[in-house]
Short mmCIF file of C-alpha atoms in Angstrom, two decimals:
data_model
loop_
_atom_site.label_atom_id
_atom_site.label_comp_id
_atom_site.label_asym_id
_atom_site.label_seq_id
_atom_site.Cartn_x
_atom_site.Cartn_y
_atom_site.Cartn_z
CA MET A 1395 0.09 0.05 -0.06
CA SER A 1396 2.81 2.45 0.77
CA GLN A 1397 4.23 1.84 -2.72
CA VAL A 1398 0.83 2.76 -4.21
CA ILE A 1399 0.57 5.86 -1.92
CA LYS A 1400 4.01 7.06 -3.25
CA LEU A 1401 3.12 6.60 -6.81
CA LEU A 1402 -0.05 8.53 -6.53
CA ASP A 1403 1.78 11.22 -4.54
CA ALA A 1404 4.56 11.53 -7.21
CA TYR A 1405 1.89 11.70 -9.86
CA GLY A 1406 -0.12 14.26 -7.83
CA ARG A 1407 3.04 16.53 -7.71
CA THR A 1408 3.28 16.75 -11.44
CA LEU A 1409 -0.21 18.05 -11.85
CA ASP A 1410 -0.58 21.89 -12.82
CA ASN A 1411 -2.93 22.54 -9.84
CA LYS A 1412 -0.97 21.57 -6.54
CA ASP A 1413 -4.12 21.62 -4.79
CA HIS A 1414 -5.49 18.70 -6.74
CA GLY A 1415 -2.20 16.91 -6.46
CA ASN A 1416 -2.09 17.12 -2.77
CA ASN A 1417 -5.71 15.75 -2.30
CA LEU A 1418 -5.43 13.10 -5.07
CA ILE A 1419 -5.73 10.01 -2.89
CA HIS A 1420 -8.55 11.31 -0.93
CA LYS A 1421 -10.46 12.45 -4.09
CA LEU A 1422 -10.27 9.04 -5.63
CA LEU A 1423 -11.31 7.23 -2.39
CA ILE A 1424 -14.44 9.70 -2.13
CA GLU A 1425 -15.23 9.24 -5.89
CA GLY A 1426 -15.04 5.43 -5.51
CA ARG A 1427 -12.14 5.25 -7.98
CA LEU A 1428 -9.80 3.82 -5.57
CA ALA A 1429 -10.35 1.00 -3.17
CA VAL A 1430 -7.94 -0.31 -0.45
CA LYS A 1431 -8.53 -3.98 0.30
CA GLU A 1432 -6.40 -6.32 2.37
CA LEU A 1433 -5.46 -9.34 0.68
CA PRO A 1434 -5.13 -12.72 2.31
CA ASP A 1435 -1.76 -13.68 3.71
CA THR A 1436 -1.39 -16.40 0.82
CA VAL A 1437 -1.47 -13.74 -1.70
CA ARG A 1438 0.79 -11.05 -0.12
CA ARG A 1439 4.17 -10.58 -1.39
CA LYS A 1440 7.10 -9.52 0.90
#
């Protein structure tokens, strides 16, 4: 999950409107365009 957050944060910093970039993850969650789900231990990679 931390790698996804880093990726979206880096992408947000490239946007012209910095306010949109700062709130990108929150916006995607509210709009239902991003879902965070826990995977079973058998599927996780370390």
